[in-house]
mmCIF file of C-alpha atoms and ligand atoms in Angstrom:
data_model
loop_
_atom_site.group_PDB
_atom_site.id
_atom_site.type_symbol
_atom_site.label_atom_id
_atom_site.label_comp_id
_atom_site.label_asym_id
_atom_site.label_seq_id
_atom_site.Cartn_x
_atom_site.Cartn_y
_atom_site.Cartn_z
ATOM 1 C CA MET A 28 71.576 166.579 125.245
ATOM 2 C CA LEU A 29 69.999 167.932 122.040
ATOM 3 C CA THR A 30 66.773 169.866 121.750
ATOM 4 C CA ILE A 31 65.246 171.161 118.567
ATOM 5 C CA ASN A 32 62.712 173.877 119.325
ATOM 6 C CA GLU A 33 60.064 174.712 116.740
ATOM 7 C CA ILE A 34 62.364 175.131 113.771
ATOM 8 C CA ASP A 35 61.249 176.327 110.363
ATOM 9 C CA VAL A 36 63.559 175.352 107.518
ATOM 10 C CA TYR A 37 63.081 176.388 103.905
ATOM 11 C CA TYR A 38 64.569 175.554 100.524
ATOM 12 C CA GLY A 39 63.666 178.772 98.749
ATOM 13 C CA ALA A 40 59.875 178.800 98.795
ATOM 14 C CA ILE A 41 59.578 175.180 99.972
ATOM 15 C CA HIS A 42 58.758 174.967 103.675
ATOM 16 C CA ALA A 43 60.565 171.707 104.514
ATOM 17 C CA LEU A 44 60.333 171.745 108.334
ATOM 18 C CA LYS A 45 57.354 173.347 110.045
ATOM 19 C CA LYS A 46 57.741 174.295 113.708
ATOM 20 C CA MET A 47 59.503 171.025 114.179
ATOM 21 C CA SER A 48 60.590 169.984 117.687
ATOM 22 C CA LEU A 49 62.527 166.962 118.841
ATOM 23 C CA ALA A 50 64.622 165.963 121.847
ATOM 24 C CA VAL A 51 67.462 163.505 122.291
ATOM 25 C CA GLU A 52 68.489 162.451 125.783
ATOM 26 C CA GLU A 53 72.092 161.593 126.498
ATOM 27 C CA GLY A 54 72.920 157.886 126.247
ATOM 28 C CA THR A 55 69.848 156.919 124.249
ATOM 29 C CA ILE A 56 69.027 155.887 120.699
ATOM 30 C CA VAL A 57 66.355 158.125 119.218
ATOM 31 C CA THR A 58 64.830 157.384 115.846
ATOM 32 C CA LEU A 59 63.134 159.739 113.430
ATOM 33 C CA ILE A 60 60.981 157.786 111.006
ATOM 34 C CA GLY A 61 59.007 158.953 108.028
ATOM 35 C CA ALA A 62 58.362 158.435 104.338
ATOM 36 C CA ASN A 63 60.360 159.729 101.391
ATOM 37 C CA GLY A 64 60.575 163.502 101.404
ATOM 38 C CA ALA A 65 59.113 163.912 104.913
ATOM 39 C CA GLY A 66 62.076 166.011 106.075
ATOM 40 C CA LYS A 67 64.377 163.530 107.800
ATOM 41 C CA THR A 68 67.565 164.472 105.972
ATOM 42 C CA THR A 69 66.673 168.144 106.305
ATOM 43 C CA THR A 70 66.490 167.682 110.083
ATOM 44 C CA LEU A 71 69.959 166.128 110.253
ATOM 45 C CA LYS A 72 71.442 168.774 107.964
ATOM 46 C CA THR A 73 70.012 171.478 110.205
ATOM 47 C CA ILE A 74 71.536 169.899 113.313
ATOM 48 C CA SER A 75 74.949 169.606 111.658
ATOM 49 C CA GLY A 76 74.836 173.238 110.534
ATOM 50 C CA ILE A 77 74.616 172.666 106.780
ATOM 51 C CA LEU A 78 71.145 174.241 106.739
ATOM 52 C CA ARG A 79 69.991 177.160 108.904
ATOM 53 C CA PRO A 80 66.572 177.363 110.508
ATOM 54 C CA LYS A 81 64.651 180.527 109.719
ATOM 55 C CA ASN A 82 62.947 180.373 113.120
ATOM 56 C CA GLY A 83 63.546 178.291 116.220
ATOM 57 C CA THR A 84 66.702 176.944 117.860
ATOM 58 C CA VAL A 85 68.894 173.870 117.976
ATOM 59 C CA VAL A 86 70.326 173.529 121.472
ATOM 60 C CA TYR A 87 73.200 171.135 122.145
ATOM 61 C CA LYS A 88 74.397 170.724 125.744
ATOM 62 C CA GLY A 89 72.774 173.999 126.665
ATOM 63 C CA LYS A 90 74.245 175.989 123.783
ATOM 64 C CA ASP A 91 72.306 177.323 120.789
ATOM 65 C CA ILE A 92 74.166 175.949 117.763
ATOM 66 C CA SER A 93 71.688 177.062 115.128
ATOM 67 C CA LYS A 94 74.154 179.648 113.818
ATOM 68 C CA THR A 95 77.340 177.703 114.499
ATOM 69 C CA ALA A 96 79.616 176.642 111.612
ATOM 70 C CA PRO A 97 79.487 172.935 110.646
ATOM 71 C CA GLU A 98 83.153 172.210 111.507
ATOM 72 C CA LYS A 99 82.680 173.827 114.903
ATOM 73 C CA ILE A 100 79.661 171.601 115.453
ATOM 74 C CA VAL A 101 81.826 168.555 114.686
ATOM 75 C CA SER A 102 84.375 169.765 117.224
ATOM 76 C CA LEU A 103 81.588 170.078 119.807
ATOM 77 C CA GLY A 104 81.000 166.329 119.464
ATOM 78 C CA ILE A 105 78.350 165.862 116.782
ATOM 79 C CA SER A 106 79.183 163.880 113.682
ATOM 80 C CA GLN A 107 77.109 162.526 110.857
ATOM 81 C CA VAL A 108 76.983 159.380 108.766
ATOM 82 C CA PRO A 109 75.480 160.824 105.592
ATOM 83 C CA GLU A 110 72.812 159.299 103.408
ATOM 84 C CA GLY A 111 73.944 157.065 100.564
ATOM 85 C CA ARG A 112 77.224 156.467 102.393
ATOM 86 C CA ARG A 113 79.088 159.239 100.559
ATOM 87 C CA VAL A 114 82.604 158.106 101.302
ATOM 88 C CA PHE A 115 85.454 159.694 99.373
ATOM 89 C CA GLN A 116 85.400 157.372 96.377
ATOM 90 C CA THR A 117 88.903 157.975 95.070
ATOM 91 C CA MET A 118 90.599 157.782 98.460
ATOM 92 C CA SER A 119 91.701 154.615 100.222
ATOM 93 C CA VAL A 120 89.936 153.192 103.247
ATOM 94 C CA MET A 121 92.679 154.521 105.535
ATOM 95 C CA GLU A 122 92.581 157.977 103.962
ATOM 96 C CA ASN A 123 88.816 158.087 104.438
ATOM 97 C CA LEU A 124 89.229 157.234 108.114
ATOM 98 C CA GLU A 125 91.932 159.890 108.501
ATOM 99 C CA MET A 126 89.523 162.442 107.018
ATOM 100 C CA GLY A 127 87.094 161.618 109.813
ATOM 101 C CA ALA A 128 89.723 162.782 112.304
ATOM 102 C CA TYR A 129 90.769 165.904 110.392
ATOM 103 C CA LEU A 130 89.928 168.250 113.273
ATOM 104 C CA ARG A 131 91.976 166.241 115.788
ATOM 105 C CA LYS A 132 95.669 166.666 116.500
ATOM 106 C CA ASP A 133 96.276 163.750 118.876
ATOM 107 C CA LYS A 134 98.154 161.560 116.358
ATOM 108 C CA LYS A 135 98.708 158.603 118.681
ATOM 109 C CA GLU A 136 95.092 158.424 119.695
ATOM 110 C CA ILE A 137 93.963 158.789 116.107
ATOM 111 C CA ALA A 138 96.062 155.740 115.231
ATOM 112 C CA ALA A 139 94.555 153.847 118.164
ATOM 113 C CA ASP A 140 91.036 154.818 117.089
ATOM 114 C CA MET A 141 91.743 153.612 113.568
ATOM 115 C CA GLU A 142 92.821 150.276 115.042
ATOM 116 C CA ASN A 143 89.526 150.194 116.958
ATOM 117 C CA VAL A 144 87.603 150.772 113.742
ATOM 118 C CA PHE A 145 89.508 147.865 112.200
ATOM 119 C CA VAL A 146 88.678 145.648 115.182
ATOM 120 C CA ARG A 147 85.017 146.511 114.730
ATOM 121 C CA PHE A 148 85.148 146.128 110.936
ATOM 122 C CA PRO A 149 87.751 143.476 110.030
ATOM 123 C CA ARG A 150 86.755 143.682 106.364
ATOM 124 C CA LEU A 151 87.916 147.279 106.302
ATOM 125 C CA LYS A 152 91.272 146.251 107.707
ATOM 126 C CA GLU A 153 91.750 143.708 104.920
ATOM 127 C CA ARG A 154 90.897 146.441 102.434
ATOM 128 C CA ARG A 155 92.628 149.359 104.113
ATOM 129 C CA LYS A 156 94.645 150.316 101.020
ATOM 130 C CA GLN A 157 91.775 149.742 98.599
ATOM 131 C CA MET A 158 90.014 152.666 96.923
ATOM 132 C CA ALA A 159 86.717 153.311 98.723
ATOM 133 C CA GLY A 160 84.766 153.518 95.459
ATOM 134 C CA THR A 161 85.563 149.875 94.755
ATOM 135 C CA LEU A 162 84.080 148.614 98.051
ATOM 136 C CA SER A 163 80.699 146.893 98.141
ATOM 137 C CA GLY A 164 77.661 148.843 99.351
ATOM 138 C CA GLY A 165 77.836 147.254 102.792
ATOM 139 C CA GLU A 166 81.546 147.911 103.112
ATOM 140 C CA GLN A 167 81.053 151.553 102.119
ATOM 141 C CA GLN A 168 78.372 151.868 104.783
ATOM 142 C CA MET A 169 80.775 150.434 107.352
ATOM 143 C CA LEU A 170 83.462 152.846 106.189
ATOM 144 C CA ALA A 171 81.054 155.777 106.513
ATOM 145 C CA ILE A 172 80.278 154.707 110.087
ATOM 146 C CA GLY A 173 83.978 154.178 110.840
ATOM 147 C CA ARG A 174 84.821 157.591 109.425
ATOM 148 C CA ALA A 175 82.215 159.274 111.639
ATOM 149 C CA LEU A 176 83.536 157.406 114.695
ATOM 150 C CA MET A 177 87.038 158.780 113.994
ATOM 151 C CA ALA A 178 85.773 162.177 115.150
ATOM 152 C CA ARG A 179 85.018 160.622 118.583
ATOM 153 C CA PRO A 180 81.431 161.867 118.523
ATOM 154 C CA GLU A 181 79.263 162.127 121.602
ATOM 155 C CA LEU A 182 76.211 162.384 119.374
ATOM 156 C CA LEU A 183 76.146 160.400 116.143
ATOM 157 C CA LEU A 184 73.627 161.363 113.447
ATOM 158 C CA MET A 185 72.849 158.500 111.080
ATOM 159 C CA ASP A 186 70.936 158.972 107.843
ATOM 160 C CA GLU A 187 69.273 155.750 106.684
ATOM 161 C CA PRO A 188 72.190 153.419 107.302
ATOM 162 C CA SER A 189 70.155 150.411 106.121
ATOM 163 C CA MET A 190 69.343 151.846 102.712
ATOM 164 C CA GLY A 191 70.125 149.534 99.815
ATOM 165 C CA LEU A 192 71.599 146.776 101.956
ATOM 166 C CA ALA A 193 70.673 143.091 101.958
ATOM 167 C CA PRO A 194 68.624 141.963 105.001
ATOM 168 C CA LEU A 195 71.533 140.162 106.665
ATOM 169 C CA LEU A 196 73.726 143.223 106.380
ATOM 170 C CA VAL A 197 70.943 145.428 107.685
ATOM 171 C CA LYS A 198 70.829 143.242 110.788
ATOM 172 C CA GLU A 199 74.574 143.532 111.172
ATOM 173 C CA ILE A 200 74.511 147.324 110.819
ATOM 174 C CA PHE A 201 71.771 147.585 113.468
ATOM 175 C CA GLU A 202 73.811 145.381 115.823
ATOM 176 C CA ILE A 203 76.746 147.739 115.275
ATOM 177 C CA ILE A 204 74.564 150.769 116.028
ATOM 178 C CA LYS A 205 73.424 149.138 119.287
ATOM 179 C CA ASP A 206 77.015 148.404 120.207
ATOM 180 C CA ILE A 207 78.213 151.959 119.464
ATOM 181 C CA ASN A 208 75.434 153.198 121.743
ATOM 182 C CA ALA A 209 76.285 150.679 124.470
ATOM 183 C CA ARG A 210 79.811 152.097 124.496
ATOM 184 C CA GLY A 211 78.505 155.544 125.328
ATOM 185 C CA THR A 212 77.624 157.354 122.109
ATOM 186 C CA THR A 213 74.174 158.895 121.852
ATOM 187 C CA ILE A 214 72.472 158.202 118.516
ATOM 188 C CA LEU A 215 69.893 159.975 116.383
ATOM 189 C CA LEU A 216 68.883 157.503 113.705
ATOM 190 C CA VAL A 217 66.857 158.524 110.682
ATOM 191 C CA GLU A 218 65.169 155.572 108.990
ATOM 192 C CA GLN A 219 62.551 154.448 106.538
ATOM 193 C CA ASN A 220 62.992 150.941 107.906
ATOM 194 C CA ALA A 221 60.669 151.663 110.842
ATOM 195 C CA ASN A 222 60.591 148.079 112.035
ATOM 196 C CA MET A 223 64.320 147.790 112.601
ATOM 197 C CA ALA A 224 64.693 151.343 113.865
ATOM 198 C CA LEU A 225 61.937 150.951 116.473
ATOM 199 C CA SER A 226 63.370 147.618 117.590
ATOM 200 C CA ILE A 227 66.637 149.236 118.745
ATOM 201 C CA ALA A 228 65.480 152.738 119.716
ATOM 202 C CA ASP A 229 64.482 154.126 123.097
ATOM 203 C CA GLN A 230 62.451 157.087 121.856
ATOM 204 C CA ALA A 231 60.844 157.675 118.479
ATOM 205 C CA PHE A 232 59.417 160.550 116.450
ATOM 206 C CA VAL A 233 57.317 160.244 113.308
ATOM 207 C CA ILE A 234 57.618 163.019 110.727
ATOM 208 C CA GLU A 235 55.161 163.736 107.916
ATOM 209 C CA THR A 236 55.628 166.605 105.452
ATOM 210 C CA GLY A 237 57.866 168.524 107.806
ATOM 211 C CA GLU A 238 55.828 168.065 110.980
ATOM 212 C CA ILE A 239 56.160 165.695 113.922
ATOM 213 C CA VAL A 240 52.845 163.834 114.029
ATOM 214 C CA LEU A 241 53.630 161.233 116.684
ATOM 215 C CA LYS A 242 56.206 160.718 119.408
ATOM 216 C CA GLY A 243 56.770 158.403 122.324
ATOM 217 C CA SER A 244 58.806 155.471 123.490
ATOM 218 C CA ALA A 245 59.780 153.126 120.669
ATOM 219 C CA GLN A 246 57.727 150.394 122.339
ATOM 220 C CA GLN A 247 54.632 152.600 122.416
ATOM 221 C CA LEU A 248 55.013 153.526 118.779
ATOM 222 C CA MET A 249 55.510 149.939 117.723
ATOM 223 C CA LYS A 250 52.086 149.197 119.182
ATOM 224 C CA SER A 251 50.409 152.269 117.713
ATOM 225 C CA GLU A 252 47.768 151.446 115.090
ATOM 226 C CA GLU A 253 48.714 154.507 113.035
ATOM 227 C CA VAL A 254 52.361 153.513 112.931
ATOM 228 C CA LYS A 255 51.518 149.895 112.158
ATOM 229 C CA LYS A 256 49.321 150.914 109.264
ATOM 230 C CA ALA A 257 51.600 153.523 107.750
ATOM 231 C CA TYR A 258 55.082 152.258 108.527
ATOM 232 C CA LEU A 259 55.091 148.649 109.618
ATOM 233 C CA GLY A 260 53.221 147.145 106.700
ATOM 234 C CA GLY A 261 49.892 146.705 108.481
HETATM 235 P P1 ATP B 330 64.291 160.819 101.810
HETATM 236 O O1 ATP B 330 64.110 159.645 102.660
HETATM 237 O O2 ATP B 330 63.682 160.672 100.445
HETATM 238 O O3 ATP B 330 65.676 161.366 101.771
HETATM 239 P P2 ATP B 330 63.623 162.877 103.705
HETATM 240 O O4 ATP B 330 62.590 162.616 104.715
HETATM 241 O O5 ATP B 330 65.035 162.820 104.118
HETATM 242 O O6 ATP B 330 63.371 161.943 102.473
HETATM 243 P P3 ATP B 330 64.229 165.554 102.873
HETATM 244 O O7 ATP B 330 65.346 165.184 101.966
HETATM 245 O O8 ATP B 330 64.547 166.145 104.167
HETATM 246 O O9 ATP B 330 63.298 164.300 103.086
HETATM 247 O O10 ATP B 330 63.249 166.519 102.061
HETATM 248 C C1 ATP B 330 62.177 167.223 102.645
HETATM 249 C C2 ATP B 330 61.506 168.088 101.599
HETATM 250 O O11 ATP B 330 62.381 169.111 101.152
HETATM 251 C C3 ATP B 330 61.095 167.337 100.351
HETATM 252 O O12 ATP B 330 59.860 167.826 99.920
HETATM 253 C C4 ATP B 330 62.182 167.660 99.347
HETATM 254 O O13 ATP B 330 61.688 167.615 98.034
HETATM 255 C C5 ATP B 330 62.580 169.047 99.743
HETATM 256 N N1 ATP B 330 64.002 169.290 99.444
HETATM 257 C C6 ATP B 330 65.059 168.605 99.925
HETATM 258 N N2 ATP B 330 66.219 169.107 99.472
HETATM 259 C C7 ATP B 330 65.894 170.150 98.677
HETATM 260 C C8 ATP B 330 66.648 171.091 97.910
HETATM 261 N N3 ATP B 330 67.963 171.070 97.893
HETATM 262 N N4 ATP B 330 65.941 172.011 97.204
HETATM 263 C C9 ATP B 330 64.598 172.055 97.243
HETATM 264 N N5 ATP B 330 63.826 171.210 97.947
HETATM 265 C C10 ATP B 330 64.458 170.260 98.660
#
């Protein structure tokens, strides 16, 4: 569904991704794990068109999207749950969800999708008129996921959805990710929480300073001594 072929991405003189390649098969959960600053967010920003690779291609459903505008990429079926939740703080829950559907014109179906988000996240329904900035961290994370789902993505990019959340909430978020996938959405999940990410993923890639150093099935990587030592706490 998505193939990244040997991309080089720079921030000025900083070479953030070095001939980086990765593949996501339709229907699966793929995780990209790595330490702080390894290049995980950079990878997602390149897929969603916010950053441009200097070399290499990003191919989505057979089409090179490495020069495509971000809003066009959303309309092709890719949407992102950004790092740190980044919901619109001064907008209500409902307004945030509407923003997720801003490229759609099917009003009735948008309303139905918002109802679906509320079925999935009852706490958001209770707080639908509340300003997003006043929600708890976990609720903001749920809103960020709900907002991304409002675009009806076929491929959902998730940037560290577990960050800063209490263990019970982390479990809940990972259950939600599994469920979104079970209902047909392909997922690329970037995580520092390698344990949780590997436990729900099909395929996994490990990134270190801009390079993929390991890849395989999530089960294989969970058993790998290197991964255990570096990412699973021994
Ligand atoms: P984290 O988990 O801390 O977000 P990450 O794996 O997502 O880490 P990236 O944010 O992709 O890492 O960063 C990769 C590298 O690019 C890092 O060395 C970082 O310092 C650098 N970098 C990221 N954004 C910029 C920027 N706007 N300007 C310059 N360098 C940047």
